[in-house]
Amino acid sequence: MSSIRIYLLPVLLLAACGASPSGADSSPGTEAAAAGSSQTAEAAQPEPSQPEEQAVEAEQSAGPDVQAAASSDDEAPLRATPPPPGPDFPPPDENGVITINWDDLLPEGELERIEQLYNSAYATMEINHFGGQMQQIGTFNVEPALIGQTVRMPGFILPLDYQPGGEIDEFLLVPYFGACIHTPPPPPNQIVYVTLDEPLRVDRLWDPVWVTGELSSDRHMNGLGDAAYTMRLISHEPYRD
């Protein structure tokens, strides 16, 4: 089965297992080496000249607000100016459709928020071995740049109702097969509630699909997994890389 590129899941798995995704070196010798380097650098610094001493005295005589402002802007001219925050989506096609993936649904900083929520939840969560509903963890924060846009994205169909003949009127689009059934539901902003103008027949629910539609921030609450996004379906097709 073709796989769908998902960035969120590996981080959440690391969080659930208590691993640090940052890859920072926490060996005992690291802090000692850093402290030694700091002491060496301090020892090697030359004595301040008279103008520098005057500048230090002037700063010490200033009020606490001035000192705080000076320290917070330390070395400011040497820092690179960061680019303005915002999503980096591919340009729309000739029909104005933007192709996105699941990580694009998360606003800036949301992945870190979800990781913190998962760490807190797994520290106190009791595993239910008898098939009870698993807790949904996450937020309804959405990416504002996508609201009102026509987007194309991959996913798996999770029907909310079945009509005679196997047709469905509405479904949840989820990032991986079995979401909301065999595993805890994804965060609300990793679930899209999809509405249809006409019933849709799907023969193979375990196959991924591409869906195209207009995205909104209308929330949908249901018993499987609440959704932070709603899409009015325009078209769908089998998923291919």
Tab-separated table of C-alpha atoms in Angstrom:
chain	number	residue	atom	x	y	z
A	1	MET	CA	0.000	0.000	0.000
A	2	SER	CA	1.309	3.432	-0.828
A	3	SER	CA	2.337	5.416	2.178
A	4	ILE	CA	1.289	9.002	2.870
A	5	ARG	CA	3.937	11.437	4.009
A	6	ILE	CA	3.128	12.329	7.632
A	7	TYR	CA	5.417	14.374	9.885
A	8	LEU	CA	3.309	14.472	13.038
A	9	LEU	CA	3.276	10.789	13.999
A	10	PRO	CA	6.999	10.129	14.614
A	11	VAL	CA	7.204	13.028	17.070
A	12	LEU	CA	4.127	11.865	18.949
A	13	LEU	CA	5.478	8.331	19.179
A	14	LEU	CA	8.720	9.688	20.606
A	15	ALA	CA	6.730	11.741	23.082
A	16	ALA	CA	4.660	8.735	24.140
A	17	CYS	CA	7.810	6.700	24.748
A	18	GLY	CA	9.419	9.470	26.769
A	19	ALA	CA	12.206	10.015	24.225
A	20	SER	CA	13.531	13.440	23.363
A	21	PRO	CA	13.050	14.321	19.691
A	22	SER	CA	15.544	17.138	19.919
A	23	GLY	CA	18.544	14.801	19.888
A	24	ALA	CA	20.384	16.987	22.462
A	25	ASP	CA	23.482	15.457	24.051
A	26	SER	CA	22.851	15.033	27.782
A	27	SER	CA	26.054	13.109	28.602
A	28	PRO	CA	27.673	14.045	31.958
A	29	GLY	CA	30.796	15.442	30.315
A	30	THR	CA	28.975	17.917	28.124
A	31	GLU	CA	28.072	20.467	30.785
A	32	ALA	CA	31.500	20.208	32.357
A	33	ALA	CA	33.182	20.815	29.012
A	34	ALA	CA	30.914	23.764	28.350
A	35	ALA	CA	31.650	25.207	31.779
A	36	GLY	CA	35.384	24.765	31.246
A	37	SER	CA	35.220	26.480	27.869
A	38	SER	CA	33.286	29.352	29.416
A	39	GLN	CA	35.844	29.797	32.178
A	40	THR	CA	38.717	29.708	29.655
A	41	ALA	CA	37.016	32.308	27.493
A	42	GLU	CA	36.409	34.559	30.503
A	43	ALA	CA	40.019	34.240	31.564
A	44	ALA	CA	41.217	35.147	28.078
A	45	GLN	CA	39.150	38.335	27.842
A	46	PRO	CA	41.298	41.505	27.976
A	47	GLU	CA	40.843	44.139	30.657
A	48	PRO	CA	38.271	46.728	29.573
A	49	SER	CA	39.641	50.042	28.372
A	50	GLN	CA	38.693	53.326	30.036
A	51	PRO	CA	35.796	54.053	27.586
A	52	GLU	CA	34.426	50.576	28.192
A	53	GLU	CA	34.649	51.107	31.964
A	54	GLN	CA	32.728	54.349	31.607
A	55	ALA	CA	30.065	52.581	29.542
A	56	VAL	CA	29.730	49.897	32.199
A	57	GLU	CA	29.409	52.492	34.943
A	58	ALA	CA	26.762	54.349	32.939
A	59	GLU	CA	24.770	51.169	32.453
A	60	GLN	CA	24.981	50.311	36.156
A	61	SER	CA	23.788	53.778	37.102
A	62	ALA	CA	20.766	53.467	34.789
A	63	GLY	CA	17.436	52.229	36.045
A	64	PRO	CA	16.459	48.524	36.008
A	65	ASP	CA	14.211	48.974	32.972
A	66	VAL	CA	17.075	50.380	30.909
A	67	GLN	CA	19.387	47.581	32.028
A	68	ALA	CA	16.800	44.926	31.123
A	69	ALA	CA	16.294	46.452	27.689
A	70	ALA	CA	20.038	46.561	27.098
A	71	SER	CA	20.554	42.939	28.140
A	72	SER	CA	17.625	41.683	26.069
A	73	ASP	CA	19.069	43.378	22.972
A	74	ASP	CA	22.573	42.077	23.571
A	75	GLU	CA	24.473	41.522	20.304
A	76	ALA	CA	21.392	42.474	18.328
A	77	PRO	CA	23.375	43.862	15.345
A	78	LEU	CA	25.094	40.469	14.919
A	79	ARG	CA	21.876	38.447	14.690
A	80	ALA	CA	20.460	37.459	11.340
A	81	THR	CA	17.026	38.866	10.699
A	82	PRO	CA	14.611	35.893	10.680
A	83	PRO	CA	12.050	35.629	7.898
A	84	PRO	CA	8.521	36.658	8.854
A	85	PRO	CA	6.460	33.753	10.248
A	86	GLY	CA	3.936	32.132	7.987
A	87	PRO	CA	3.189	28.984	6.025
A	88	ASP	CA	5.186	27.977	2.982
A	89	PHE	CA	2.675	26.294	0.692
A	90	PRO	CA	3.335	25.315	-2.917
A	91	PRO	CA	1.795	27.663	-5.481
A	92	PRO	CA	-1.734	26.814	-6.633
A	93	ASP	CA	-2.216	25.035	-9.935
A	94	GLU	CA	-3.990	26.484	-12.970
A	95	ASN	CA	-7.343	25.835	-11.274
A	96	GLY	CA	-6.362	27.617	-8.076
A	97	VAL	CA	-5.980	24.361	-6.095
A	98	ILE	CA	-3.220	24.124	-3.467
A	99	THR	CA	-1.780	20.659	-2.781
A	100	ILE	CA	-1.029	20.259	0.926
A	101	ASN	CA	-0.124	17.553	3.408
A	102	TRP	CA	-1.186	16.932	6.975
A	103	ASP	CA	1.553	18.963	8.611
A	104	ASP	CA	0.302	22.022	6.693
A	105	LEU	CA	-2.899	21.944	8.769
A	106	LEU	CA	-0.936	22.771	11.918
A	107	PRO	CA	-0.366	26.465	12.652
A	108	GLU	CA	3.036	27.688	13.743
A	109	GLY	CA	4.132	26.163	17.055
A	110	GLU	CA	1.257	23.667	17.129
A	111	LEU	CA	3.439	20.573	16.846
A	112	GLU	CA	5.233	21.537	20.052
A	113	ARG	CA	1.892	22.135	21.805
A	114	ILE	CA	0.606	18.714	20.769
A	115	GLU	CA	3.818	17.056	21.923
A	116	GLN	CA	3.432	18.656	25.359
A	117	LEU	CA	-0.189	17.535	25.577
A	118	TYR	CA	0.767	13.965	24.655
A	119	ASN	CA	3.560	13.919	27.237
A	120	SER	CA	1.178	15.112	29.957
A	121	ALA	CA	-1.610	12.728	28.938
A	122	TYR	CA	0.555	9.606	28.693
A	123	ALA	CA	2.040	10.309	32.110
A	124	THR	CA	-1.385	9.842	33.717
A	125	MET	CA	-3.328	7.773	31.183
A	126	GLU	CA	-4.406	4.244	32.069
A	127	ILE	CA	-4.517	1.768	29.196
A	128	ASN	CA	-7.969	0.287	28.615
A	129	HIS	CA	-7.609	-3.319	27.487
A	130	PHE	CA	-11.355	-3.825	27.033
A	131	GLY	CA	-11.930	-1.722	23.939
A	132	GLY	CA	-13.210	1.501	25.500
A	133	GLN	CA	-13.132	4.792	23.610
A	134	MET	CA	-9.614	6.199	23.611
A	135	GLN	CA	-9.096	9.823	24.613
A	136	GLN	CA	-8.578	12.405	21.878
A	137	ILE	CA	-5.642	14.702	22.592
A	138	GLY	CA	-4.969	18.018	20.872
A	139	THR	CA	-6.495	21.382	20.024
A	140	PHE	CA	-8.825	23.006	17.490
A	141	ASN	CA	-6.199	25.514	16.367
A	142	VAL	CA	-6.241	25.880	12.584
A	143	GLU	CA	-3.963	27.380	9.958
A	144	PRO	CA	-5.733	30.634	8.983
A	145	ALA	CA	-4.004	30.859	5.603
A	146	LEU	CA	-5.870	27.720	4.449
A	147	ILE	CA	-9.365	28.810	5.436
A	148	GLY	CA	-11.478	29.473	2.355
A	149	GLN	CA	-8.891	27.898	0.038
A	150	THR	CA	-9.492	25.016	-2.345
A	151	VAL	CA	-6.992	22.345	-1.376
A	152	ARG	CA	-5.986	18.864	-2.502
A	153	MET	CA	-4.744	16.492	0.183
A	154	PRO	CA	-4.272	12.757	0.812
A	155	GLY	CA	-5.857	10.638	3.505
A	156	PHE	CA	-8.089	7.725	4.434
A	157	ILE	CA	-11.880	7.741	4.449
A	158	LEU	CA	-13.667	6.970	7.706
A	159	PRO	CA	-17.432	6.876	6.982
A	160	LEU	CA	-19.832	8.376	9.490
A	161	ASP	CA	-22.863	6.688	7.934
A	162	TYR	CA	-23.710	3.968	5.440
A	163	GLN	CA	-26.644	3.998	3.060
A	164	PRO	CA	-28.108	0.965	1.299
A	165	GLY	CA	-25.689	-0.123	-1.396
A	166	GLY	CA	-22.601	1.035	0.499
A	167	GLU	CA	-22.930	4.748	-0.250
A	168	ILE	CA	-21.929	7.405	2.278
A	169	ASP	CA	-23.153	10.966	2.812
A	170	GLU	CA	-20.325	12.233	5.025
A	171	PHE	CA	-16.983	11.024	6.273
A	172	LEU	CA	-13.871	11.922	8.215
A	173	LEU	CA	-10.595	12.254	6.363
A	174	VAL	CA	-7.802	10.943	8.602
A	175	PRO	CA	-4.023	10.715	8.102
A	176	TYR	CA	-3.592	6.955	8.615
A	177	PHE	CA	-5.650	3.787	8.335
A	178	GLY	CA	-7.454	2.719	11.511
A	179	ALA	CA	-7.432	6.195	13.059
A	180	CYS	CA	-10.240	6.727	15.589
A	181	ILE	CA	-10.923	2.958	15.726
A	182	HIS	CA	-7.860	0.930	16.741
A	183	THR	CA	-5.803	3.856	18.031
A	184	PRO	CA	-6.459	7.131	19.874
A	185	PRO	CA	-8.056	9.665	17.525
A	186	PRO	CA	-5.643	12.138	15.953
A	187	PRO	CA	-5.779	15.702	17.261
A	188	PRO	CA	-8.828	17.652	16.032
A	189	ASN	CA	-6.673	19.712	13.679
A	190	GLN	CA	-5.498	16.450	12.098
A	191	ILE	CA	-9.033	15.380	11.173
A	192	VAL	CA	-11.128	16.857	8.347
A	193	TYR	CA	-14.901	16.447	8.284
A	194	VAL	CA	-15.972	16.099	4.647
A	195	THR	CA	-19.452	16.895	3.325
A	196	LEU	CA	-20.795	15.729	-0.027
A	197	ASP	CA	-23.375	17.178	-2.403
A	198	GLU	CA	-24.193	13.650	-3.581
A	199	PRO	CA	-23.695	10.248	-1.920
A	200	LEU	CA	-20.340	8.630	-2.576
A	201	ARG	CA	-19.631	4.934	-3.024
A	202	VAL	CA	-16.318	3.677	-1.686
A	203	ASP	CA	-15.454	0.008	-2.180
A	204	ARG	CA	-12.034	-0.158	-0.474
A	205	LEU	CA	-11.881	1.911	2.697
A	206	TRP	CA	-8.324	0.771	3.469
A	207	ASP	CA	-6.947	2.412	0.301
A	208	PRO	CA	-5.724	6.033	0.559
A	209	VAL	CA	-7.287	8.699	-1.620
A	210	TRP	CA	-6.718	12.238	-2.810
A	211	VAL	CA	-9.579	14.606	-2.004
A	212	THR	CA	-10.127	18.115	-3.333
A	213	GLY	CA	-12.465	20.638	-1.765
A	214	GLU	CA	-12.937	23.977	-0.072
A	215	LEU	CA	-11.618	24.113	3.473
A	216	SER	CA	-13.311	25.901	6.374
A	217	SER	CA	-12.745	26.128	10.140
A	218	ASP	CA	-16.210	24.793	10.995
A	219	ARG	CA	-15.862	22.265	13.796
A	220	HIS	CA	-17.603	18.906	13.766
A	221	MET	CA	-18.191	16.942	16.959
A	222	ASN	CA	-18.829	13.208	16.705
A	223	GLY	CA	-18.262	9.991	18.588
A	224	LEU	CA	-15.187	8.900	16.629
A	225	GLY	CA	-12.997	12.003	16.605
A	226	ASP	CA	-13.836	15.695	16.658
A	227	ALA	CA	-12.639	17.648	13.625
A	228	ALA	CA	-11.264	21.196	13.548
A	229	TYR	CA	-11.687	21.481	9.770
A	230	THR	CA	-14.598	20.958	7.381
A	231	MET	CA	-14.261	20.372	3.645
A	232	ARG	CA	-16.937	20.587	0.986
A	233	LEU	CA	-15.884	17.827	-1.379
A	234	ILE	CA	-15.367	18.675	-5.054
A	235	SER	CA	-13.640	15.510	-6.254
A	236	HIS	CA	-11.663	12.480	-5.109
A	237	GLU	CA	-9.342	9.943	-6.735
A	238	PRO	CA	-7.111	7.013	-5.714
A	239	TYR	CA	-3.885	8.043	-4.049
A	240	ARG	CA	-0.735	7.858	-6.152
A	241	ASP	CA	2.687	9.342	-5.406
